[in-house]
PDB file of C-alpha atoms and ligand atoms in Angstrom:
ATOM      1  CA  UNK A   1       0.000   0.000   0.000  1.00 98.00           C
ATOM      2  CA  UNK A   2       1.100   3.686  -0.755  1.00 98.00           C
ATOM      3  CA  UNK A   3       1.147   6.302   2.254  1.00 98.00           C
ATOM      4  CA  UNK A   4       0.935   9.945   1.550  1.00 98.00           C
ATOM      5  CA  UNK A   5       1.113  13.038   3.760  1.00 98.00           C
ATOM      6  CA  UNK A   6      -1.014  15.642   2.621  1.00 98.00           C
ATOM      7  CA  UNK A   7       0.184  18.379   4.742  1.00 98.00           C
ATOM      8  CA  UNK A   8      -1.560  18.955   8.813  1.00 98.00           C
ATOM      9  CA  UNK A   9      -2.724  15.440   9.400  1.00 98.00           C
ATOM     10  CA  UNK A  10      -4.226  14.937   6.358  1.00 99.00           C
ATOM     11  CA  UNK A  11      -3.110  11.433   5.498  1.00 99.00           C
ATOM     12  CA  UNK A  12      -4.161   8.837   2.653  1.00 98.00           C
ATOM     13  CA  UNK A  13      -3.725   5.105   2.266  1.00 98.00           C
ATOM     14  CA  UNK A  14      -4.144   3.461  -1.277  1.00 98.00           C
ATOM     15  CA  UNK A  15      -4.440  -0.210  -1.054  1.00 98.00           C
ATOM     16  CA  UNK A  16      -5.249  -2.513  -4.113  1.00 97.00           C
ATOM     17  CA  UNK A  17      -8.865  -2.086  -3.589  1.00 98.00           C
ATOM     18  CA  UNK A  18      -9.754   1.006  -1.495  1.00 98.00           C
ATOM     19  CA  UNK A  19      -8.665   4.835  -1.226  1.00 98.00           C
ATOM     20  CA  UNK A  20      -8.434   5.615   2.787  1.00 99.00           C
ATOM     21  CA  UNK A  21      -8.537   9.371   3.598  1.00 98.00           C
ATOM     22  CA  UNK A  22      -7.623   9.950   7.393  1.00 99.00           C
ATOM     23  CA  UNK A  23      -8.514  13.748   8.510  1.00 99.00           C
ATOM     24  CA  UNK A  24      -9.430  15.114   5.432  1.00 99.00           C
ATOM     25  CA  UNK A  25      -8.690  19.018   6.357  1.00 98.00           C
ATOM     26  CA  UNK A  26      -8.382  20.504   2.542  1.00 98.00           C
ATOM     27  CA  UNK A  27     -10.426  23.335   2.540  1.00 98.00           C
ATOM     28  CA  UNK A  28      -8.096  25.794   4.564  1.00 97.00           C
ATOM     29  CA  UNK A  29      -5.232  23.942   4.728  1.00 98.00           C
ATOM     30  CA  UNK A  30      -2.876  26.005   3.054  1.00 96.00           C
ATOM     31  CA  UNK A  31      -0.387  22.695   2.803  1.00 98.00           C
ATOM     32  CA  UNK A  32      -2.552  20.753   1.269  1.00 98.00           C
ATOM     33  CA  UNK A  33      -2.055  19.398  -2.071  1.00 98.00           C
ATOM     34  CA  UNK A  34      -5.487  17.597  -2.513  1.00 98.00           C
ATOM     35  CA  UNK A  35      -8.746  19.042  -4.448  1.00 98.00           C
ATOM     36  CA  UNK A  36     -11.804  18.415  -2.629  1.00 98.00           C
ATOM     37  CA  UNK A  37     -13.645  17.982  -5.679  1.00 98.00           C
ATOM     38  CA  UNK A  38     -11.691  15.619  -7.313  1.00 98.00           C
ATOM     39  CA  UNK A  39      -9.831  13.808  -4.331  1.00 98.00           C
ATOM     40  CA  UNK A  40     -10.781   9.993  -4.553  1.00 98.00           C
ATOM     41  CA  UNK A  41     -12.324   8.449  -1.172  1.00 98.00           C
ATOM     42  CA  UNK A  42     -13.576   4.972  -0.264  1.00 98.00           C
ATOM     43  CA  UNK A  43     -13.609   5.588   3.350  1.00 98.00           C
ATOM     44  CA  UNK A  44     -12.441   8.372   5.208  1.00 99.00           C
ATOM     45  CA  UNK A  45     -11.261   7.580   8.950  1.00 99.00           C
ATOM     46  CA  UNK A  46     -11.815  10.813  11.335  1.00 99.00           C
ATOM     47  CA  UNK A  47      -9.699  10.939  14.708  1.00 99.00           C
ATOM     48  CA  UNK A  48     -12.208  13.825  16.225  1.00 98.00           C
ATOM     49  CA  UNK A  49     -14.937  16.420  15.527  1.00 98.00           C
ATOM     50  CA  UNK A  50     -12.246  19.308  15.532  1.00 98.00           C
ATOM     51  CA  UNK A  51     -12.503  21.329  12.040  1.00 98.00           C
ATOM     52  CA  UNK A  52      -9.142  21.144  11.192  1.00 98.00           C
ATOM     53  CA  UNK A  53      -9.575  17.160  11.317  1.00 98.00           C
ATOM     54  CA  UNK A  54     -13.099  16.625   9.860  1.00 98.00           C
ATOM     55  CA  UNK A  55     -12.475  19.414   7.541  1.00 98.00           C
ATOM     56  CA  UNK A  56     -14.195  18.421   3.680  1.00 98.00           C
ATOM     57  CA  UNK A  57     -15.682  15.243   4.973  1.00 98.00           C
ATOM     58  CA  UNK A  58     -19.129  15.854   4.155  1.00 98.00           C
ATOM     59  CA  UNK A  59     -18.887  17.149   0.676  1.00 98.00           C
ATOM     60  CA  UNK A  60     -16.002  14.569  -0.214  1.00 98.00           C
ATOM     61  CA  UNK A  61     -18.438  11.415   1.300  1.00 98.00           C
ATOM     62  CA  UNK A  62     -21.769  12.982  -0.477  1.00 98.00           C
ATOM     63  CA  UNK A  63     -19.930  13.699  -3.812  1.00 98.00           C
ATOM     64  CA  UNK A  64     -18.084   9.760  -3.608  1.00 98.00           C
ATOM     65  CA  UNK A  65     -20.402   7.698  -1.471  1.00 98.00           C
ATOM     66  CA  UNK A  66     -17.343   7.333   0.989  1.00 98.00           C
ATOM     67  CA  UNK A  67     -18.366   5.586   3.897  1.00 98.00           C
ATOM     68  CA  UNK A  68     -16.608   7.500   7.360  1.00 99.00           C
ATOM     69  CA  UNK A  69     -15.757   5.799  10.395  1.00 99.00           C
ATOM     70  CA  UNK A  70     -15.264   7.990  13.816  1.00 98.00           C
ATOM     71  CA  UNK A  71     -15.870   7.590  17.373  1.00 98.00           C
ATOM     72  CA  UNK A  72     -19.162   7.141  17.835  1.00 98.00           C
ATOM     73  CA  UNK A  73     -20.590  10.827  18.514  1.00 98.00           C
ATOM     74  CA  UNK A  74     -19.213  12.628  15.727  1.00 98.00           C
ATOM     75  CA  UNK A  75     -20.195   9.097  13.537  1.00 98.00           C
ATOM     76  CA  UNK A  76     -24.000   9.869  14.786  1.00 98.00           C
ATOM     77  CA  UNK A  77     -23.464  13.659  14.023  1.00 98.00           C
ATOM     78  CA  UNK A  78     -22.336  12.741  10.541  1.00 98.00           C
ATOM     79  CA  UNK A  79     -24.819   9.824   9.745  1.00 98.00           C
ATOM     80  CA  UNK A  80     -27.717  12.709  11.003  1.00 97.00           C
ATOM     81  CA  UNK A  81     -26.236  14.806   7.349  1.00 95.00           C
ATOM     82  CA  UNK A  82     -27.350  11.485   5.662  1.00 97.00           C
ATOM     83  CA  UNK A  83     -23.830  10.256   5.156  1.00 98.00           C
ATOM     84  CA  UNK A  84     -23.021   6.377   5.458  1.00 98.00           C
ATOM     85  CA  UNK A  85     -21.141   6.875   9.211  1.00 98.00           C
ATOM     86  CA  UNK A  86     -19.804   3.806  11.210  1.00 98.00           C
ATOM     87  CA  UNK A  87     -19.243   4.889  15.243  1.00 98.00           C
ATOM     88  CA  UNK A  88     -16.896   3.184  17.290  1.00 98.00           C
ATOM     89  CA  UNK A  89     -15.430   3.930  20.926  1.00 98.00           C
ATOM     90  CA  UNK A  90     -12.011   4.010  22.272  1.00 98.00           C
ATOM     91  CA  UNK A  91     -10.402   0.485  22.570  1.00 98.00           C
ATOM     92  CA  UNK A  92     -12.689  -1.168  20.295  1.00 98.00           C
ATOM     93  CA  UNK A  93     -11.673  -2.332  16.969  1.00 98.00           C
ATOM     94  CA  UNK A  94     -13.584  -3.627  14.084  1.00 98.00           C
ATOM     95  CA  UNK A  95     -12.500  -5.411  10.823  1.00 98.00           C
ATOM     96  CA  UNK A  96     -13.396  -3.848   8.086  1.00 98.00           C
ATOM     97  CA  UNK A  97     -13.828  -4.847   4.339  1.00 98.00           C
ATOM     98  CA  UNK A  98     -10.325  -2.345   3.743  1.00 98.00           C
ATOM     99  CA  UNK A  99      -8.732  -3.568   7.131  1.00 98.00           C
ATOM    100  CA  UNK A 100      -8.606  -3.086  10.626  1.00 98.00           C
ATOM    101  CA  UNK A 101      -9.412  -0.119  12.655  1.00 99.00           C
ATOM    102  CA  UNK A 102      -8.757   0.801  16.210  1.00 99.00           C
ATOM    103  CA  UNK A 103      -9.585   3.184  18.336  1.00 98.00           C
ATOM    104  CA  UNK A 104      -6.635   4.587  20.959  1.00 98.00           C
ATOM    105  CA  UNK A 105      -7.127   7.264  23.667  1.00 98.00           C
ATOM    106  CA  UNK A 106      -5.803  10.797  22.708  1.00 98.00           C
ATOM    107  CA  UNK A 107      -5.529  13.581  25.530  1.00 98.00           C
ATOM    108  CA  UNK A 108      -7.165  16.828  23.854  1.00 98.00           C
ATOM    109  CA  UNK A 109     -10.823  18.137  23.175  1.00 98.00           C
ATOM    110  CA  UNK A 110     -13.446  16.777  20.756  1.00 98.00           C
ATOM    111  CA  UNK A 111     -16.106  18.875  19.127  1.00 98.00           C
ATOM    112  CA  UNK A 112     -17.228  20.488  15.650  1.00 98.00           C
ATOM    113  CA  UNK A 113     -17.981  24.090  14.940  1.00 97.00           C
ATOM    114  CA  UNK A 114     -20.452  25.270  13.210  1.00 96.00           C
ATOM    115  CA  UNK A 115     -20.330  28.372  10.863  1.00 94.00           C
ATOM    116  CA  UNK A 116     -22.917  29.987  12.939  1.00 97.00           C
ATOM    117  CA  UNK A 117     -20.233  29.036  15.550  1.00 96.00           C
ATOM    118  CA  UNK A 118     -22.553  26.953  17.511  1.00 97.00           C
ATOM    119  CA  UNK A 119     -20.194  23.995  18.878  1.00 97.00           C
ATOM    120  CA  UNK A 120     -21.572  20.285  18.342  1.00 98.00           C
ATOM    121  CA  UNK A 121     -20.664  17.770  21.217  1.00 97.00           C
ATOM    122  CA  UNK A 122     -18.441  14.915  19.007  1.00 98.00           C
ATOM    123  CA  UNK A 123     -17.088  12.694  21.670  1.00 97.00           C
ATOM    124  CA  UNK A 124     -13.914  11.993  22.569  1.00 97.00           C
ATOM    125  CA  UNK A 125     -10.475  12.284  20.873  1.00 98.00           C
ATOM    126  CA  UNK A 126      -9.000   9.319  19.430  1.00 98.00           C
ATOM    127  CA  UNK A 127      -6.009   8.138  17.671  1.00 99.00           C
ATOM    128  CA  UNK A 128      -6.367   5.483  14.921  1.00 99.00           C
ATOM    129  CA  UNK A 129      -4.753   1.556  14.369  1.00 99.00           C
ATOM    130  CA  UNK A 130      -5.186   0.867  10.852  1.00 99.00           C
ATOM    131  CA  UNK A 131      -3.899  -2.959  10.023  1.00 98.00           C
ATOM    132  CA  UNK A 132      -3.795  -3.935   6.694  1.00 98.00           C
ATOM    133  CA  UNK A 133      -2.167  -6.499   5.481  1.00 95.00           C
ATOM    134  CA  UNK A 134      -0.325  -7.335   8.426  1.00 96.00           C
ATOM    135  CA  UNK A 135       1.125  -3.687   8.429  1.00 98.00           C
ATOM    136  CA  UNK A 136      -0.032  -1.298  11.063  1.00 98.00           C
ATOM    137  CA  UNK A 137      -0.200   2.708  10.516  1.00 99.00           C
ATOM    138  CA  UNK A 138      -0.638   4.567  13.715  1.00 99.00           C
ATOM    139  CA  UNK A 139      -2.322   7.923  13.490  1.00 99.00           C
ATOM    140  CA  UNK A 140      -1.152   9.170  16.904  1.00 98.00           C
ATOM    141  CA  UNK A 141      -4.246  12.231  16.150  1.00 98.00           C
ATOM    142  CA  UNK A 142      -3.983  15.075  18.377  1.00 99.00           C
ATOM    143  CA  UNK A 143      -3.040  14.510  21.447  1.00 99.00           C
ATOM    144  CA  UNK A 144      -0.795  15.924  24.952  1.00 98.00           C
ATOM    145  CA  UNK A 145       1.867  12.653  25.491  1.00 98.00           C
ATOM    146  CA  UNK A 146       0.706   9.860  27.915  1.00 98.00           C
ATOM    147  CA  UNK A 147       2.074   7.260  29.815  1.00 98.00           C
ATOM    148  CA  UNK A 148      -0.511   5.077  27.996  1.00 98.00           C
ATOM    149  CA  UNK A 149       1.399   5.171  24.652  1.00 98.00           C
ATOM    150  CA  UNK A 150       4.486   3.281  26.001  1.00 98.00           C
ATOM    151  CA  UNK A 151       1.584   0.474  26.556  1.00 98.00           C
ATOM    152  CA  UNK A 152       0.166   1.116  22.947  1.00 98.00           C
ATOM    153  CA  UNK A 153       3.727   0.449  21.793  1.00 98.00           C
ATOM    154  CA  UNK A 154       4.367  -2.719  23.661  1.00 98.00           C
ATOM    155  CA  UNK A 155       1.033  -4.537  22.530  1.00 98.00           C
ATOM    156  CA  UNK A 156       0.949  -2.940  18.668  1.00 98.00           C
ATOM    157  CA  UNK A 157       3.661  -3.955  15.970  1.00 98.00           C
ATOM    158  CA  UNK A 158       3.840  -0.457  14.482  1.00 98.00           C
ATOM    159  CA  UNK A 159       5.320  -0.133  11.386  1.00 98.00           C
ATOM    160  CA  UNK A 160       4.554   3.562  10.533  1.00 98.00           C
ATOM    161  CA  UNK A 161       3.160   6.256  13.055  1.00 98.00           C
ATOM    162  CA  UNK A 162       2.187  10.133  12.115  1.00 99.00           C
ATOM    163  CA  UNK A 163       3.122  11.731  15.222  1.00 98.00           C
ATOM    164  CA  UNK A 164       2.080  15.279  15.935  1.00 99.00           C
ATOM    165  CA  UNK A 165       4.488  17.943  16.704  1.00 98.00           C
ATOM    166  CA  UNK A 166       3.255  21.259  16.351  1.00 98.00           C
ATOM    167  CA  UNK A 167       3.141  22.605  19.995  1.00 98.00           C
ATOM    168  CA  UNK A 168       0.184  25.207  21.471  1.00 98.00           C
ATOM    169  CA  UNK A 169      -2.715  22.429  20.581  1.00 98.00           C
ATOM    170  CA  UNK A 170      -1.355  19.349  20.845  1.00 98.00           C
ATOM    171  CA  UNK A 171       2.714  17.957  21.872  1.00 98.00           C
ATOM    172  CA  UNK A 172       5.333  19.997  20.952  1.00 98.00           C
ATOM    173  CA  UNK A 173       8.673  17.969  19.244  1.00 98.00           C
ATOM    174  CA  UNK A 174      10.213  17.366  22.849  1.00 98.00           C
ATOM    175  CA  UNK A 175       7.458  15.259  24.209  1.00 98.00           C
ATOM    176  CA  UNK A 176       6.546  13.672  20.655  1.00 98.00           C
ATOM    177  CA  UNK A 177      10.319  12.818  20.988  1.00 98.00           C
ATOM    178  CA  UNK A 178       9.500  10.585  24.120  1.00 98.00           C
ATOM    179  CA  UNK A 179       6.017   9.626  22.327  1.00 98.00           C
ATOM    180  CA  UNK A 180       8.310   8.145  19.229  1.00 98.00           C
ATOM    181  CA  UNK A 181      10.499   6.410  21.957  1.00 98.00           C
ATOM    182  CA  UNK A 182       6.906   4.860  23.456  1.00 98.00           C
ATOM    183  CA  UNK A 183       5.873   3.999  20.365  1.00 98.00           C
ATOM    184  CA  UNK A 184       8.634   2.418  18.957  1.00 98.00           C
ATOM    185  CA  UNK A 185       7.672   2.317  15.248  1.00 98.00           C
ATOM    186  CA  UNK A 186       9.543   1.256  12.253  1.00 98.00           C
ATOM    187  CA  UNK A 187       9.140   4.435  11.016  1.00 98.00           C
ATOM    188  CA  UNK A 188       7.883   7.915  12.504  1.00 98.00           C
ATOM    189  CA  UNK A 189       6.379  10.965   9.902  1.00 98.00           C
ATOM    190  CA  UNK A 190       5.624  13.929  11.583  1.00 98.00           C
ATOM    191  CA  UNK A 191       2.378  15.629  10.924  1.00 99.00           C
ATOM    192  CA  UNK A 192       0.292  18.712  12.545  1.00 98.00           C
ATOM    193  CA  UNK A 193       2.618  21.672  12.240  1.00 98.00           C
ATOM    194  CA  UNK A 194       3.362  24.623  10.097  1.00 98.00           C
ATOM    195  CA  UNK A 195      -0.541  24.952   9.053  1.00 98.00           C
ATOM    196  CA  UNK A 196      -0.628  28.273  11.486  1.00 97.00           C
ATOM    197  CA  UNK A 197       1.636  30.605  13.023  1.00 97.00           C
ATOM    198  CA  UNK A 198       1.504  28.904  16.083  1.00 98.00           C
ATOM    199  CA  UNK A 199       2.461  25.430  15.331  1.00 98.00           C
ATOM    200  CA  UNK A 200       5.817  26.239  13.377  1.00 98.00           C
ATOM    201  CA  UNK A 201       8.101  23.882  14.133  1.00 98.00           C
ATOM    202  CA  UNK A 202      10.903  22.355  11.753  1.00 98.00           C
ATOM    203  CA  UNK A 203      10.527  18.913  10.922  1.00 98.00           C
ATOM    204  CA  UNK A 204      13.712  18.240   9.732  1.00 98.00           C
ATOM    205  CA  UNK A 205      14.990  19.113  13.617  1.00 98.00           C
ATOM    206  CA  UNK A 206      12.596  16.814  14.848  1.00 98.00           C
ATOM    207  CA  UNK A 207      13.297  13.579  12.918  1.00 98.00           C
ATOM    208  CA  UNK A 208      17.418  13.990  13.143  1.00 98.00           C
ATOM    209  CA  UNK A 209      16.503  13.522  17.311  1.00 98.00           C
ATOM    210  CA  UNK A 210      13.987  10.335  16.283  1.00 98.00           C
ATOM    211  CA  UNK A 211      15.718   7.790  18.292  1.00 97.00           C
ATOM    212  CA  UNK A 212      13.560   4.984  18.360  1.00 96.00           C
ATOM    213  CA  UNK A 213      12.522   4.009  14.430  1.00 96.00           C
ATOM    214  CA  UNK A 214      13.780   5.849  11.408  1.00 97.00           C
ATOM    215  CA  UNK A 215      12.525   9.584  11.481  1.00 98.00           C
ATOM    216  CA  UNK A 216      11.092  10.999   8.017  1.00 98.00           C
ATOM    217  CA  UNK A 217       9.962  14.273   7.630  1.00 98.00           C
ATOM    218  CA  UNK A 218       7.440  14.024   4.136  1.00 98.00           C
ATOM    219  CA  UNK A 219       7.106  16.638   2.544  1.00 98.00           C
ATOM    220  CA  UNK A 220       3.391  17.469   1.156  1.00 98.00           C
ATOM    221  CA  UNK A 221       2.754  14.511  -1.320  1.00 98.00           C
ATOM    222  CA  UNK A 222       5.387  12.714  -0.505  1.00 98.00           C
ATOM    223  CA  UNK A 223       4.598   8.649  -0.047  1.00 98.00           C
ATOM    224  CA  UNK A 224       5.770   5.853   1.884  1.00 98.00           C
ATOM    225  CA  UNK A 225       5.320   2.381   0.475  1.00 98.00           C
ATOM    226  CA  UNK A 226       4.750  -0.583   2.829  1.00 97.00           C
TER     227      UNK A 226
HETATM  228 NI1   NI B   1      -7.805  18.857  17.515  1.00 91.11          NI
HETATM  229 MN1   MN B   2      -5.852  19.600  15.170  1.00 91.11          MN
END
């Protein structure tokens, strides 16, 4: 399968039979390379209800029939639009037609704003297991580190993880550095910075410190092959 980074935490995942958007934020994401209207989905994988996460998800899953799988509040918020939305929880996993999903704790917020600015309730934060074919991606989502992800490491063969480093909303790159040592992927891409003045960070810093796996710092629509 091919791996791209799409620039925040937009990630996608093209298999032999499915295209897997994770976090499709396009739409305001001056990084990104993708075009909502044309961007190919199968599924699309949310990690919360924040904007900046769910970002095109509606118009991308009503233009291609996507089907979206979140945790389950944000999955009921989305399935209310008339989209094809599959809740889960944290800890649970499911096996999917395009692979395996599970749901990991994430320390942040969860919720979706409206444009009248009226904030929807969207569960908890999560961070997503994919397994397919034997390889696992972590995406770590957004999240503060915890002791829990040395545990997440130890019972999960991780081959790839998209580790945020921005700072201000979520880890900066000194904790992520102890995240990527919990972890203990094969390899470690870092995502969520340089979308805003307040999560600059350089990536290129951050991966020559990666001490546990091989740090790689993709640039926007750059792939990894597994
Ligand atoms: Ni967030
Ligand atoms: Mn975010």
């Amino acid at each position: 399968m091919k791996i791209t980074y799409h620039g925040h935490s937009v990630v996608s995942v093209q298999t032999d039979s499915h295209h897997i958007l994770i976090d499709p934020f396009i739409t305001g994401n001056s990084l990104c390379d993708l075009d909502p209207n044309t961007v190919k989905a199968d599924v699309i994988l949310l990690t919360h209800g924040h904007n900046d996460h769910v970002g095109d998800t509606v118009a991308i899953a009503k233009r291609t029939g996507a089907s979206i799988v979140a945790l389950n509040e944000l999955a009921v918020y989305l399935g209310q639009q008339g989209l094809d939305a599959h809740g889960m929880n944290i800890g649970g996993a499911y096996d999917f037609d395009f692979g395996r999903v599970k749901f990991t704790q994430a320390f942040h917020s969860s919720s979706y704003e409206e444009e009248d600015g009226t904030f929807i309730y969207t569960g908890m934060p999560g961070g997503i297991l994919l397994t397919i074919d034997d390889k696992t991606i972590y995406h770590v989502g957004d999240t503060a580190l915890f002791s829990d992800l040395k545990l997440i490491g130890e019972r999960n063969d991780i081959d790839l993880a998209f580790v945020p480093i921005g700072d201000n909303f979520t880890m900066g790159p000194e904790d992520a550095l102890v995240a990527c040592d919990w972890i203990n992927a094969d390899i470690v891409v870092p995502v969520h910075y340089n979308t805003f003045p307040v999560i600059e960070q350089d990536p290129v810093a951050f991966t020559d410190k990666v001490a546990t796996g091989k740090g790689m710092p993709l640039k926007v629509g750059e792939s990894i092959t597994l």
